[in-house]
Amino acid sequence: MEVTNVTEYQAIAKEKLPKMVYDYYASGAEDQWTLEENRNAFSRILFRPRILIDVSKIDMTTTILGFKLSMPIMIAPTAMQKMAHPDGEYATARAASAAGTIMTLSSWATSSVEEVASTGPGIRFFQLYVYKDRNVVAQLVRRAERAGFKAIALTVDTPRLGRREADIKNRFTLPPFLTLKNFEGLDLGKMDEANDSGLASYVAGQIDRTLSWKVYIYIYFFTKMSVLAHYKKAYLWGLDFLGLGRHGVSTVSSLEPIVYRSLRSSL
């Protein structure tokens, strides 16, 4: 099948992937209201064309944290990519490098930071969940820095995982031939089966529910990497980058679309 529009990838994925895997990637929290509102909000963004402008040479390059990108598009963290294809995060890393943009590797990747770094040169950020065991957090950050990653993207909306109904119905768990590779050797790389969602049980058992802005101070003690944060309050803590993502639609329902929050944060 020849793909001519990015929206076609979802139909292909639904046809090729096991239902549990597809639903994990495609679904949001609860009734998925916020997921739908995000799509609707983006569809309402309009472009204002500039007419009679020389377009023989077009430059889409930009910079993020001083790194030059070929375009104002980055690859957001996506967990457990080898559920979709054996190359998983390796392929994403190579594609990002070839495209001249940044890949953000998920903490819950099925390839480790070292393995992704071994695919070749590239600008890479590391997405971080804050575990109850802060020694685990420190190890992950230090390993990412040693592997050449340039920034930490801290996820702050998952001290409690949202009620992901598709995962509950599917009894979601990581396939037995895969592990969360960044946690091998820490007895945290496997996801046990549960009566509802194995992911929900994993988060409830491992992720720190006391998470607050103070965690940024903790991270700054042992890394020279930039730390990406969410929302206006980030400026008060002297953080390096203000980032807003759609991760919340997978975790929390009844949120306003991210486009509106982005606009408000820039005012």
Coordinates of C-alpha atoms in Angstrom, one line a residue:
M1 CA 0.0 0.0 0.0
E2 CA 1.4 3.4 -1.0
V3 CA 1.1 5.9 1.8
T4 CA 0.3 9.5 0.7
N5 CA -0.9 10.9 4.0
V6 CA 0.2 10.4 7.5
T7 CA -3.3 9.6 8.7
E8 CA -3.1 6.4 6.6
Y9 CA -0.6 5.0 9.0
Q10 CA -3.2 4.4 11.7
A11 CA -5.3 2.2 9.4
I12 CA -2.3 0.2 8.4
A13 CA -1.3 -0.2 12.0
K14 CA -4.7 -1.4 13.0
E15 CA -4.6 -4.0 10.3
K16 CA -1.1 -5.3 11.1
L17 CA -0.8 -5.1 14.9
P18 CA -2.3 -7.4 17.5
K19 CA -5.3 -5.7 19.1
M20 CA -3.7 -5.3 22.5
V21 CA -0.7 -3.5 21.0
Y22 CA -2.7 -1.3 18.6
D23 CA -5.1 -0.3 21.4
Y24 CA -2.2 0.6 23.6
Y25 CA -0.7 3.0 21.1
A26 CA -4.0 4.4 19.8
S27 CA -6.1 4.9 22.9
G28 CA -6.4 7.5 25.6
A29 CA -7.7 7.6 29.2
E30 CA -11.3 6.9 30.2
D31 CA -13.8 8.0 27.4
Q32 CA -11.0 9.5 25.4
W33 CA -12.7 12.9 25.4
T34 CA -9.4 14.8 25.6
L35 CA -7.8 12.7 22.9
E36 CA -10.7 13.7 20.5
E37 CA -10.5 17.3 21.6
N38 CA -6.8 17.4 20.8
R39 CA -7.5 16.2 17.3
N40 CA -10.3 18.7 16.9
A41 CA -8.2 21.6 18.2
F42 CA -5.3 20.8 15.8
S43 CA -7.7 20.6 12.9
R44 CA -8.9 24.1 13.6
I45 CA -5.4 25.6 13.2
L46 CA -5.2 27.6 10.0
F47 CA -2.3 28.9 8.0
R48 CA -2.1 32.4 6.7
P49 CA -0.3 32.2 3.2
R50 CA 2.1 34.8 2.1
I51 CA 1.6 35.5 -1.6
L52 CA 4.2 36.9 -4.1
I53 CA 7.1 35.7 -1.9
D54 CA 10.2 34.1 -3.4
V55 CA 10.0 30.4 -2.5
S56 CA 12.8 29.1 -4.6
K57 CA 14.8 28.6 -1.5
I58 CA 13.0 27.4 1.6
D59 CA 14.7 27.1 5.0
M60 CA 12.8 25.3 7.7
T61 CA 15.8 24.9 10.1
T62 CA 15.4 25.9 13.7
T63 CA 17.2 25.4 17.0
I64 CA 16.1 23.7 20.3
L65 CA 18.4 24.3 23.3
G66 CA 21.1 25.4 20.9
F67 CA 20.9 22.3 18.7
K68 CA 20.1 23.0 15.0
L69 CA 17.3 21.0 13.5
S70 CA 16.3 20.6 9.9
M71 CA 12.7 21.4 10.8
P72 CA 10.5 22.4 13.8
I73 CA 9.5 18.8 14.4
M74 CA 10.9 16.5 17.1
I75 CA 10.1 12.8 17.8
A76 CA 8.2 12.5 21.1
P77 CA 8.9 9.6 23.4
T78 CA 6.9 6.4 22.6
A79 CA 7.2 3.4 24.9
M80 CA 7.8 -0.2 23.9
Q81 CA 8.3 0.3 20.2
K82 CA 9.4 -3.3 19.6
M83 CA 5.9 -4.4 20.1
A84 CA 5.2 -2.9 16.7
H85 CA 8.4 -3.9 14.9
P86 CA 11.6 -5.8 15.7
D87 CA 13.8 -2.8 15.0
G88 CA 11.8 -0.6 17.4
E89 CA 13.7 2.3 18.8
Y90 CA 16.7 1.5 16.6
A91 CA 14.8 2.4 13.5
T92 CA 13.4 5.6 15.1
A93 CA 16.9 6.7 16.1
R94 CA 18.3 6.1 12.7
A95 CA 15.3 7.9 11.0
A96 CA 15.6 10.9 13.3
S97 CA 19.3 11.2 12.6
A98 CA 18.7 10.9 8.9
A99 CA 16.0 13.6 9.1
G100 CA 18.2 16.0 11.1
T101 CA 15.9 16.2 14.1
I102 CA 15.8 15.1 17.7
M103 CA 14.6 11.7 19.0
T104 CA 13.3 11.5 22.6
L105 CA 13.7 8.0 24.0
S106 CA 11.2 6.7 26.5
S107 CA 12.2 5.4 29.9
W108 CA 10.0 2.4 29.0
A109 CA 11.7 1.7 25.7
T110 CA 12.4 -1.8 24.6
S111 CA 16.0 -0.7 23.7
S112 CA 18.4 0.8 26.2
V113 CA 20.0 4.2 26.1
E114 CA 23.3 2.5 25.2
E115 CA 21.7 0.4 22.4
V116 CA 20.1 3.5 20.9
A117 CA 23.4 5.4 21.1
S118 CA 25.1 2.6 19.3
T119 CA 23.0 3.2 16.2
G120 CA 25.2 6.2 15.2
P121 CA 25.3 9.9 15.7
G122 CA 22.2 12.0 16.5
I123 CA 20.7 14.5 18.9
R124 CA 18.8 12.6 21.5
F125 CA 16.8 13.5 24.6
F126 CA 15.7 11.0 27.4
Q127 CA 12.2 11.0 28.8
L128 CA 12.2 10.2 32.5
Y129 CA 9.6 8.8 34.9
V130 CA 10.4 9.4 38.5
Y131 CA 10.5 6.1 40.4
K132 CA 10.0 5.7 44.1
D133 CA 13.6 4.4 44.3
R134 CA 15.5 7.6 43.6
N135 CA 18.7 5.5 43.0
V136 CA 17.0 4.1 39.9
V137 CA 16.3 7.7 38.8
A138 CA 19.9 8.7 39.3
Q139 CA 21.2 5.6 37.4
L140 CA 19.0 6.3 34.4
V141 CA 20.0 10.0 34.2
R142 CA 23.7 9.2 34.5
R143 CA 23.5 6.4 31.9
A144 CA 21.7 8.7 29.5
E145 CA 24.4 11.3 29.9
R146 CA 27.2 8.9 29.4
A147 CA 25.5 7.6 26.3
G148 CA 25.6 11.1 24.8
F149 CA 22.0 12.2 25.4
K150 CA 21.6 16.0 25.6
A151 CA 18.5 16.6 27.8
I152 CA 16.1 15.1 30.2
A153 CA 12.4 15.3 29.4
L154 CA 10.7 14.8 32.7
T155 CA 7.1 13.4 32.6
V156 CA 5.1 14.9 35.4
D157 CA 1.5 13.7 34.7
T158 CA 1.8 10.1 35.8
P159 CA 2.1 9.9 39.6
R160 CA -1.2 8.0 39.1
L161 CA -1.9 6.4 35.8
G162 CA -5.3 7.3 34.2
R163 CA -8.0 4.7 33.7
R164 CA -7.0 3.4 30.3
E165 CA -10.1 1.4 29.5
A166 CA -8.7 -0.4 26.4
D167 CA -5.8 -1.6 28.4
I168 CA -8.1 -2.9 31.1
K169 CA -10.3 -4.8 28.6
N170 CA -7.2 -6.3 26.9
R171 CA -5.4 -7.1 30.2
F172 CA -2.5 -5.2 28.7
T173 CA 1.0 -6.4 29.6
L174 CA 4.4 -6.3 27.9
P175 CA 4.8 -9.4 25.6
P176 CA 7.0 -12.0 27.3
F177 CA 9.7 -11.8 24.6
L178 CA 10.3 -8.1 25.4
T179 CA 11.6 -6.2 28.5
L180 CA 11.9 -2.6 29.5
K181 CA 15.6 -2.6 28.6
N182 CA 16.7 0.4 30.6
F183 CA 15.7 -1.5 33.8
E184 CA 17.3 -4.9 33.1
G185 CA 19.5 -5.8 36.1
L186 CA 17.2 -3.7 38.4
D187 CA 14.4 -6.2 38.6
L188 CA 12.1 -3.6 37.0
G189 CA 12.3 -4.7 33.4
K190 CA 9.3 -7.0 33.4
M191 CA 5.6 -6.2 33.6
D192 CA 3.5 -8.8 35.4
E193 CA 0.0 -9.8 34.3
A194 CA -2.8 -8.3 36.4
N195 CA -6.6 -8.6 36.7
D196 CA -7.0 -5.3 34.8
S197 CA -3.9 -3.7 33.3
G198 CA -0.4 -4.8 33.8
L199 CA 0.8 -1.3 33.0
A200 CA -1.5 0.2 35.7
S201 CA -0.2 -2.2 38.3
Y202 CA 3.4 -1.5 37.3
V203 CA 2.9 2.3 37.6
A204 CA 1.1 1.9 41.0
G205 CA 4.0 -0.1 42.3
Q206 CA 6.9 1.8 41.0
I207 CA 6.2 5.5 40.2
D208 CA 6.5 8.1 42.9
R209 CA 3.2 9.6 43.9
T210 CA 4.9 12.3 46.0
L211 CA 6.3 13.9 42.8
S212 CA 6.6 17.7 43.1
W213 CA 8.7 20.5 41.6
K214 CA 11.5 19.7 44.1
V215 CA 12.5 16.8 41.9
Y216 CA 14.1 19.2 39.4
I217 CA 16.5 20.3 42.1
Y218 CA 17.3 16.7 42.8
I219 CA 18.1 16.0 39.2
Y220 CA 20.2 19.1 38.8
F221 CA 22.5 17.8 41.5
F222 CA 23.9 14.9 39.3
T223 CA 23.6 16.0 35.7
K224 CA 24.9 18.7 33.4
M225 CA 22.1 17.9 30.8
S226 CA 19.3 20.4 30.3
V227 CA 16.0 19.5 31.9
L228 CA 12.7 20.0 30.1
A229 CA 9.7 21.0 32.1
H230 CA 6.0 21.7 31.7
Y231 CA 4.0 24.8 32.4
K232 CA 4.8 28.4 33.4
K233 CA 6.0 27.5 36.8
A234 CA 9.1 26.0 35.2
Y235 CA 10.5 29.5 34.7
L236 CA 10.4 30.1 38.5
W237 CA 12.6 27.0 39.0
G238 CA 15.2 28.1 36.5
L239 CA 14.5 25.3 34.1
D240 CA 15.9 25.1 30.6
F241 CA 12.9 24.5 28.4
L242 CA 9.2 24.7 28.6
G243 CA 7.5 21.8 26.9
L244 CA 3.9 20.8 26.5
G245 CA 3.0 17.4 25.1
R246 CA -0.2 15.3 24.4
H247 CA 0.9 12.6 26.9
G248 CA -1.9 13.7 29.2
V249 CA -4.6 12.3 26.9
S250 CA -3.2 8.9 27.6
T251 CA -3.2 9.5 31.3
V252 CA -5.9 12.0 32.2
S253 CA -9.3 12.6 30.7
S254 CA -11.3 15.8 30.7
L255 CA -8.3 18.0 30.0
E256 CA -8.5 20.9 27.6
P257 CA -6.6 20.5 24.3
I258 CA -2.9 20.9 24.5
V259 CA -3.0 23.6 21.8
Y260 CA -4.9 25.9 24.1
R261 CA -2.6 25.3 27.0
S262 CA 0.4 26.0 24.7
L263 CA -1.1 29.3 23.6
R264 CA -1.8 30.4 27.2
S265 CA 1.7 29.4 28.4
S266 CA 3.2 31.7 25.7
L267 CA 1.3 34.7 26.9

